[in-house]
Amino acid sequence: MMSDKPTLVLLHGWGMNQGVWRSVVSQFEHKVQLLTPDLPGFGLHQQYPAPYQLDAIVELLAVQIPDNSYLCGWSLGGLLATAIAKRFPHKVRQLGLVAASPCFVACAQWPGMAEQVLQQFAQALSNNLTQTIERFLAIQAMGSSSAREDIKMLRQAIMAYPAAQPEAVVGALQLLKLDLRAEFSALTQPVSGIFGRLDALVPADVVKPLQLLNRNAQLTVVEHASHAPFISHPGAFNLWLSDWVGVKL
């Protein structure tokens, strides 16, 4: 029998796995048809394409997404969700972005992170994968008043699943250099987004240019959140998500 519950698909970010959504799953699993696929090479999805390129990754994820889904991506997951929404529009009823941008690297008139930060991460990865992901966890929580607790929760959540494949971690980092602004501005589906005012990776200043690219996008900034608002500010995040999907908490 067909369910009348909306289908919500959550895509995690770089270096993580579906474990990051643990607290969101506990709030929403009975209200929606909920899917939290791992990106190829991460968590339970140990297979991955080589080379690790956007087209192949998007196709592998798209086959796991039912038609007419609410597709919500965090960080790198948001970049991939944008590509899926553009290439497989029948799959995506609405697009949700969580601390995500169609262009992560800063360039003229576009807030983002310095390309050298990505290069430093790539260099560090080849030396020590685990340590680099730990550092990334710390950056994600930076500025949050509960930073230490946030990092601990993220670490515990991702350690509940198999470790990522090193080649996939390196390949996925390269995807963060992509510029999908043209795809984002051409989307026909409604777009909603939630950002952290204190985010060091996806600056809240990107909201204004995002709005210019997609004038109907509904974009929210959480004042004291950093890069992982669903961890640091679960109340505000769950309220945003329930409003977007159209379910009551």
CSV table of N, CA and C in Angstrom, one decimal, residues 7-117:
chain,number,residue,atom,x,y,z
A,7,THR,N,8.5,11.6,1.4
A,7,THR,CA,9.8,10.9,1.4
A,7,THR,C,10.9,12.0,1.6
A,8,LEU,N,11.7,11.8,2.7
A,8,LEU,CA,12.8,12.7,3.0
A,8,LEU,C,14.1,11.9,2.9
A,9,VAL,N,15.0,12.5,2.1
A,9,VAL,CA,16.3,11.8,1.9
A,9,VAL,C,17.3,12.8,2.4
A,10,LEU,N,18.2,12.3,3.3
A,10,LEU,CA,19.3,13.2,3.9
A,10,LEU,C,20.6,12.7,3.4
A,11,LEU,N,21.4,13.6,2.9
A,11,LEU,CA,22.8,13.3,2.4
A,11,LEU,C,23.8,13.9,3.3
A,12,HIS,N,24.7,13.1,3.9
A,12,HIS,CA,25.7,13.6,4.8
A,12,HIS,C,26.9,14.4,4.1
A,13,GLY,N,27.8,14.9,4.8
A,13,GLY,CA,28.9,15.7,4.3
A,13,GLY,C,30.2,14.9,4.2
A,14,TRP,N,31.2,15.7,3.8
A,14,TRP,CA,32.6,15.1,3.6
A,14,TRP,C,33.2,14.4,4.8
A,15,GLY,N,33.7,13.3,4.7
A,15,GLY,CA,34.4,12.6,5.8
A,15,GLY,C,33.5,12.0,6.8
A,16,MET,N,32.2,12.1,6.6
A,16,MET,CA,31.2,11.6,7.6
A,16,MET,C,30.5,10.4,7.1
A,17,ASN,N,29.4,10.0,7.7
A,17,ASN,CA,28.5,9.0,7.2
A,17,ASN,C,27.1,9.3,7.7
A,18,GLN,N,26.2,8.4,7.4
A,18,GLN,CA,24.8,8.6,7.8
A,18,GLN,C,24.6,8.7,9.3
A,19,GLY,N,25.6,8.3,10.1
A,19,GLY,CA,25.5,8.4,11.6
A,19,GLY,C,25.3,9.8,12.1
A,20,VAL,N,25.7,10.8,11.2
A,20,VAL,CA,25.5,12.2,11.7
A,20,VAL,C,24.0,12.6,11.9
A,21,TRP,N,23.1,11.9,11.2
A,21,TRP,CA,21.7,12.2,11.2
A,21,TRP,C,21.0,11.5,12.4
A,22,ARG,N,21.7,10.9,13.3
A,22,ARG,CA,21.1,10.0,14.3
A,22,ARG,C,20.0,10.7,15.1
A,23,SER,N,20.2,12.0,15.5
A,23,SER,CA,19.2,12.7,16.3
A,23,SER,C,18.0,13.1,15.5
A,24,VAL,N,18.3,13.4,14.2
A,24,VAL,CA,17.2,13.8,13.3
A,24,VAL,C,16.4,12.6,13.0
A,25,VAL,N,17.0,11.5,12.8
A,25,VAL,CA,16.2,10.3,12.5
A,25,VAL,C,15.3,10.0,13.6
A,26,SER,N,15.7,10.1,14.9
A,26,SER,CA,14.9,9.8,16.0
A,26,SER,C,13.7,10.7,16.1
A,27,GLN,N,13.8,11.9,15.6
A,27,GLN,CA,12.7,12.9,15.6
A,27,GLN,C,11.7,12.7,14.4
A,28,PHE,N,12.2,12.2,13.3
A,28,PHE,CA,11.4,12.2,12.1
A,28,PHE,C,11.1,10.8,11.5
A,29,GLU,N,11.6,9.7,12.0
A,29,GLU,CA,11.4,8.5,11.4
A,29,GLU,C,10.0,8.0,11.3
A,30,HIS,N,9.1,8.5,12.2
A,30,HIS,CA,7.7,8.0,12.2
A,30,HIS,C,6.8,9.0,11.5
A,31,LYS,N,7.4,10.2,11.1
A,31,LYS,CA,6.6,11.2,10.4
A,31,LYS,C,6.7,11.2,8.9
A,32,VAL,N,7.9,10.7,8.4
A,32,VAL,CA,8.2,10.7,7.0
A,32,VAL,C,8.7,9.3,6.6
A,33,GLN,N,8.8,9.0,5.3
A,33,GLN,CA,9.6,7.9,4.8
A,33,GLN,C,11.0,8.4,4.7
A,34,LEU,N,11.9,7.9,5.6
A,34,LEU,CA,13.2,8.6,5.8
A,34,LEU,C,14.3,7.7,5.2
A,35,LEU,N,15.1,8.3,4.4
A,35,LEU,CA,16.3,7.5,3.9
A,35,LEU,C,17.6,8.4,4.1
A,36,THR,N,18.6,7.7,4.6
A,36,THR,CA,19.9,8.4,4.9
A,36,THR,C,21.0,7.6,4.2
A,37,PRO,N,21.1,7.6,2.8
A,37,PRO,CA,22.1,6.9,2.1
A,37,PRO,C,23.5,7.4,2.4
A,38,ASP,N,24.5,6.5,2.5
A,38,ASP,CA,25.9,6.9,2.6
A,38,ASP,C,26.4,7.3,1.2
A,39,LEU,N,27.3,8.3,1.2
A,39,LEU,CA,27.9,8.6,-0.1
A,39,LEU,C,28.8,7.4,-0.4
A,40,PRO,N,29.1,7.2,-1.7
A,40,PRO,CA,29.9,6.1,-2.1
A,40,PRO,C,31.3,6.1,-1.5
A,41,GLY,N,31.7,5.0,-0.9
A,41,GLY,CA,33.0,4.9,-0.2
A,41,GLY,C,32.9,5.3,1.3
A,42,PHE,N,31.8,5.7,1.8
A,42,PHE,CA,31.6,6.1,3.2
A,42,PHE,C,30.6,5.2,3.9
A,43,GLY,N,30.8,5.0,5.2
A,43,GLY,CA,29.8,4.2,6.0
A,43,GLY,C,29.5,2.9,5.4
A,44,LEU,N,28.2,2.6,5.2
A,44,LEU,CA,27.8,1.2,4.7
A,44,LEU,C,28.0,1.1,3.2
A,45,HIS,N,28.2,2.2,2.5
A,45,HIS,CA,28.4,2.1,1.1
A,45,HIS,C,29.9,2.1,0.7
A,46,GLN,N,30.5,0.9,0.9
A,46,GLN,CA,31.9,0.8,0.8
A,46,GLN,C,32.4,0.8,-0.7
A,47,GLN,N,31.5,0.5,-1.6
A,47,GLN,CA,31.9,0.6,-3.0
A,47,GLN,C,31.9,2.0,-3.5
A,48,TYR,N,32.9,2.3,-4.4
A,48,TYR,CA,32.9,3.7,-4.9
A,48,TYR,C,33.6,3.7,-6.3
A,49,PRO,N,33.2,4.6,-7.2
A,49,PRO,CA,33.8,4.6,-8.5
A,49,PRO,C,35.2,5.2,-8.5
A,50,ALA,N,36.0,4.7,-9.4
A,50,ALA,CA,37.3,5.3,-9.6
A,50,ALA,C,37.5,5.6,-11.1
A,51,PRO,N,37.7,6.9,-11.5
A,51,PRO,CA,38.0,8.0,-10.5
A,51,PRO,C,36.7,8.5,-9.9
A,52,TYR,N,36.8,9.2,-8.7
A,52,TYR,CA,35.7,9.6,-7.9
A,52,TYR,C,35.2,10.9,-8.5
A,53,GLN,N,34.3,10.8,-9.5
A,53,GLN,CA,33.9,12.0,-10.2
A,53,GLN,C,32.4,12.3,-10.0
A,54,LEU,N,32.0,13.6,-10.2
A,54,LEU,CA,30.6,14.0,-9.9
A,54,LEU,C,29.6,13.1,-10.6
A,55,ASP,N,29.7,12.9,-12.0
A,55,ASP,CA,28.7,12.2,-12.7
A,55,ASP,C,28.4,10.9,-12.2
A,56,ALA,N,29.5,10.1,-11.9
A,56,ALA,CA,29.3,8.8,-11.4
A,56,ALA,C,28.7,8.7,-10.0
A,57,ILE,N,29.1,9.7,-9.1
A,57,ILE,CA,28.6,9.7,-7.7
A,57,ILE,C,27.1,10.1,-7.7
A,58,VAL,N,26.8,11.1,-8.6
A,58,VAL,CA,25.4,11.5,-8.6
A,58,VAL,C,24.5,10.4,-9.1
A,59,GLU,N,24.9,9.6,-10.1
A,59,GLU,CA,24.1,8.5,-10.6
A,59,GLU,C,24.0,7.4,-9.6
A,60,LEU,N,25.0,7.1,-8.9
A,60,LEU,CA,24.9,6.1,-7.8
A,60,LEU,C,23.9,6.5,-6.7
A,61,LEU,N,23.9,7.8,-6.4
A,61,LEU,CA,23.0,8.3,-5.3
A,61,LEU,C,21.6,8.3,-5.9
A,62,ALA,N,21.4,8.8,-7.1
A,62,ALA,CA,20.1,9.0,-7.7
A,62,ALA,C,19.3,7.7,-7.7
A,63,VAL,N,19.9,6.5,-8.0
A,63,VAL,CA,19.2,5.3,-8.0
A,63,VAL,C,18.6,4.9,-6.6
A,64,GLN,N,19.1,5.5,-5.6
A,64,GLN,CA,18.6,5.2,-4.2
A,64,GLN,C,17.5,6.2,-3.8
A,65,ILE,N,17.2,7.2,-4.6
A,65,ILE,CA,16.3,8.2,-4.2
A,65,ILE,C,15.0,8.0,-4.9
A,66,PRO,N,13.9,7.8,-4.2
A,66,PRO,CA,12.6,7.6,-4.9
A,66,PRO,C,12.1,8.9,-5.6
A,67,ASP,N,11.3,8.8,-6.6
A,67,ASP,CA,10.7,9.9,-7.3
A,67,ASP,C,10.0,10.8,-6.3
A,68,ASN,N,10.0,12.1,-6.5
A,68,ASN,CA,9.3,13.1,-5.8
A,68,ASN,C,9.7,13.2,-4.3
A,69,SER,N,11.0,13.1,-4.1
A,69,SER,CA,11.5,13.2,-2.7
A,69,SER,C,11.8,14.6,-2.3
A,70,TYR,N,11.8,14.8,-1.0
A,70,TYR,CA,12.4,16.0,-0.4
A,70,TYR,C,13.8,15.6,-0.2
A,71,LEU,N,14.7,16.2,-0.9
A,71,LEU,CA,16.2,15.9,-0.9
A,71,LEU,C,16.9,17.0,-0.1
A,72,CYS,N,17.6,16.6,1.0
A,72,CYS,CA,18.2,17.6,1.8
A,72,CYS,C,19.7,17.1,2.0
A,73,GLY,N,20.6,18.0,1.7
A,73,GLY,CA,22.0,17.7,1.8
A,73,GLY,C,22.8,18.7,2.7
A,74,TRP,N,23.7,18.1,3.5
A,74,TRP,CA,24.5,18.9,4.4
A,74,TRP,C,25.9,19.0,3.8
A,75,SER,N,26.4,20.3,3.7
A,75,SER,CA,27.8,20.5,3.3
A,75,SER,C,28.0,19.9,1.9
A,76,LEU,N,29.0,19.0,1.7
A,76,LEU,CA,29.2,18.4,0.4
A,76,LEU,C,27.9,17.7,0.0
A,77,GLY,N,27.1,17.1,0.9
A,77,GLY,CA,25.8,16.5,0.5
A,77,GLY,C,24.9,17.4,-0.2
A,78,GLY,N,25.0,18.7,0.2
A,78,GLY,CA,24.1,19.7,-0.4
A,78,GLY,C,24.6,20.0,-1.9
A,79,LEU,N,25.9,20.0,-2.1
A,79,LEU,CA,26.4,20.2,-3.4
A,79,LEU,C,25.9,19.1,-4.3
A,80,LEU,N,26.0,17.8,-3.8
A,80,LEU,CA,25.6,16.7,-4.6
A,80,LEU,C,24.1,16.7,-4.8
A,81,ALA,N,23.3,17.1,-3.8
A,81,ALA,CA,21.9,17.2,-3.9
A,81,ALA,C,21.5,18.2,-5.0
A,82,THR,N,22.2,19.3,-5.1
A,82,THR,CA,22.0,20.3,-6.1
A,82,THR,C,22.2,19.7,-7.5
A,83,ALA,N,23.2,18.9,-7.7
A,83,ALA,CA,23.5,18.2,-9.0
A,83,ALA,C,22.4,17.2,-9.3
A,84,ILE,N,22.0,16.5,-8.3
A,84,ILE,CA,20.9,15.5,-8.5
A,84,ILE,C,19.6,16.2,-8.9
A,85,ALA,N,19.3,17.3,-8.2
A,85,ALA,CA,18.0,18.0,-8.5
A,85,ALA,C,18.0,18.5,-9.9
A,86,LYS,N,19.2,18.9,-10.4
A,86,LYS,CA,19.3,19.5,-11.8
A,86,LYS,C,19.2,18.3,-12.8
A,87,ARG,N,19.9,17.2,-12.5
A,87,ARG,CA,20.0,16.2,-13.5
A,87,ARG,C,18.9,15.1,-13.5
A,88,PHE,N,18.3,15.0,-12.3
A,88,PHE,CA,17.2,14.0,-12.2
A,88,PHE,C,16.0,14.7,-11.5
A,89,PRO,N,15.4,15.7,-12.2
A,89,PRO,CA,14.4,16.6,-11.6
A,89,PRO,C,13.2,15.8,-11.1
A,90,HIS,N,12.9,14.6,-11.7
A,90,HIS,CA,11.7,13.8,-11.3
A,90,HIS,C,11.9,13.2,-9.9
A,91,LYS,N,13.2,13.1,-9.5
A,91,LYS,CA,13.5,12.5,-8.2
A,91,LYS,C,13.3,13.5,-7.1
A,92,VAL,N,13.4,14.8,-7.4
A,92,VAL,CA,13.5,15.8,-6.3
A,92,VAL,C,12.3,16.8,-6.4
A,93,ARG,N,11.4,16.6,-5.4
A,93,ARG,CA,10.3,17.5,-5.3
A,93,ARG,C,10.7,18.9,-4.8
A,94,GLN,N,11.5,18.9,-3.8
A,94,GLN,CA,12.1,20.1,-3.3
A,94,GLN,C,13.5,19.8,-2.8
A,95,LEU,N,14.4,20.9,-2.9
A,95,LEU,CA,15.8,20.8,-2.5
A,95,LEU,C,16.0,21.5,-1.2
A,96,GLY,N,16.7,20.9,-0.2
A,96,GLY,CA,17.0,21.5,1.1
A,96,GLY,C,18.5,21.5,1.2
A,97,LEU,N,19.1,22.7,1.6
A,97,LEU,CA,20.5,22.8,1.8
A,97,LEU,C,20.8,23.1,3.3
A,98,VAL,N,21.7,22.4,3.9
A,98,VAL,CA,22.1,22.6,5.3
A,98,VAL,C,23.6,23.0,5.3
A,99,ALA,N,23.9,24.2,5.6
A,99,ALA,CA,25.3,24.7,5.6
A,99,ALA,C,26.0,24.3,4.3
A,100,ALA,N,25.3,24.5,3.2
A,100,ALA,CA,25.8,24.0,1.9
A,100,ALA,C,25.7,25.1,0.8
A,101,SER,N,26.6,25.0,-0.2
A,101,SER,CA,26.7,26.0,-1.2
A,101,SER,C,27.0,25.3,-2.5
A,102,PRO,N,26.5,25.9,-3.6
A,102,PRO,CA,26.8,25.3,-4.9
A,102,PRO,C,28.3,25.6,-5.3
A,103,CYS,N,29.0,26.4,-4.5
A,103,CYS,CA,30.4,26.8,-4.8
A,103,CYS,C,31.0,27.0,-3.5
A,104,PHE,N,31.8,26.1,-3.0
A,104,PHE,CA,32.4,26.2,-1.6
A,104,PHE,C,33.7,27.1,-1.6
A,105,VAL,N,34.3,27.2,-2.7
A,105,VAL,CA,35.6,28.0,-2.8
A,105,VAL,C,35.3,29.4,-3.0
A,106,ALA,N,35.9,30.3,-2.3
A,106,ALA,CA,35.7,31.7,-2.4
A,106,ALA,C,36.3,32.2,-3.8
A,107,CYS,N,35.5,33.1,-4.4
A,107,CYS,CA,36.1,33.8,-5.7
A,107,CYS,C,35.4,35.1,-5.7
A,108,ALA,N,35.6,35.8,-6.8
A,108,ALA,CA,35.2,37.2,-6.9
A,108,ALA,C,33.7,37.4,-6.6
A,109,GLN,N,33.4,38.2,-5.6
A,109,GLN,CA,32.0,38.5,-5.2
A,109,GLN,C,31.3,37.3,-4.7
A,110,TRP,N,32.1,36.2,-4.3
A,110,TRP,CA,31.4,35.0,-3.8
A,110,TRP,C,32.1,34.5,-2.5
A,111,PRO,N,31.4,34.6,-1.4
A,111,PRO,CA,32.0,34.1,-0.1
A,111,PRO,C,32.1,32.6,-0.1
A,112,GLY,N,33.2,32.2,0.5
A,112,GLY,CA,33.5,30.7,0.6
A,112,GLY,C,34.8,30.5,1.4
A,113,MET,N,35.3,29.3,1.3
A,113,MET,CA,36.6,29.1,2.0
A,113,MET,C,37.7,29.3,1.0
A,114,ALA,N,38.9,29.7,1.5
A,114,ALA,CA,40.0,29.9,0.7
A,114,ALA,C,40.5,28.5,0.0
A,115,GLU,N,40.9,28.6,-1.2
A,115,GLU,CA,41.3,27.3,-1.9
A,115,GLU,C,42.4,26.7,-1.2
A,116,GLN,N,43.3,27.5,-0.6
A,116,GLN,CA,44.5,26.9,0.1
A,116,GLN,C,44.0,26.1,1.3
A,117,VAL,N,42.9,26.4,1.9
A,117,VAL,CA,42.4,25.5,3.0
A,117,VAL,C,42.1,24.1,2.5
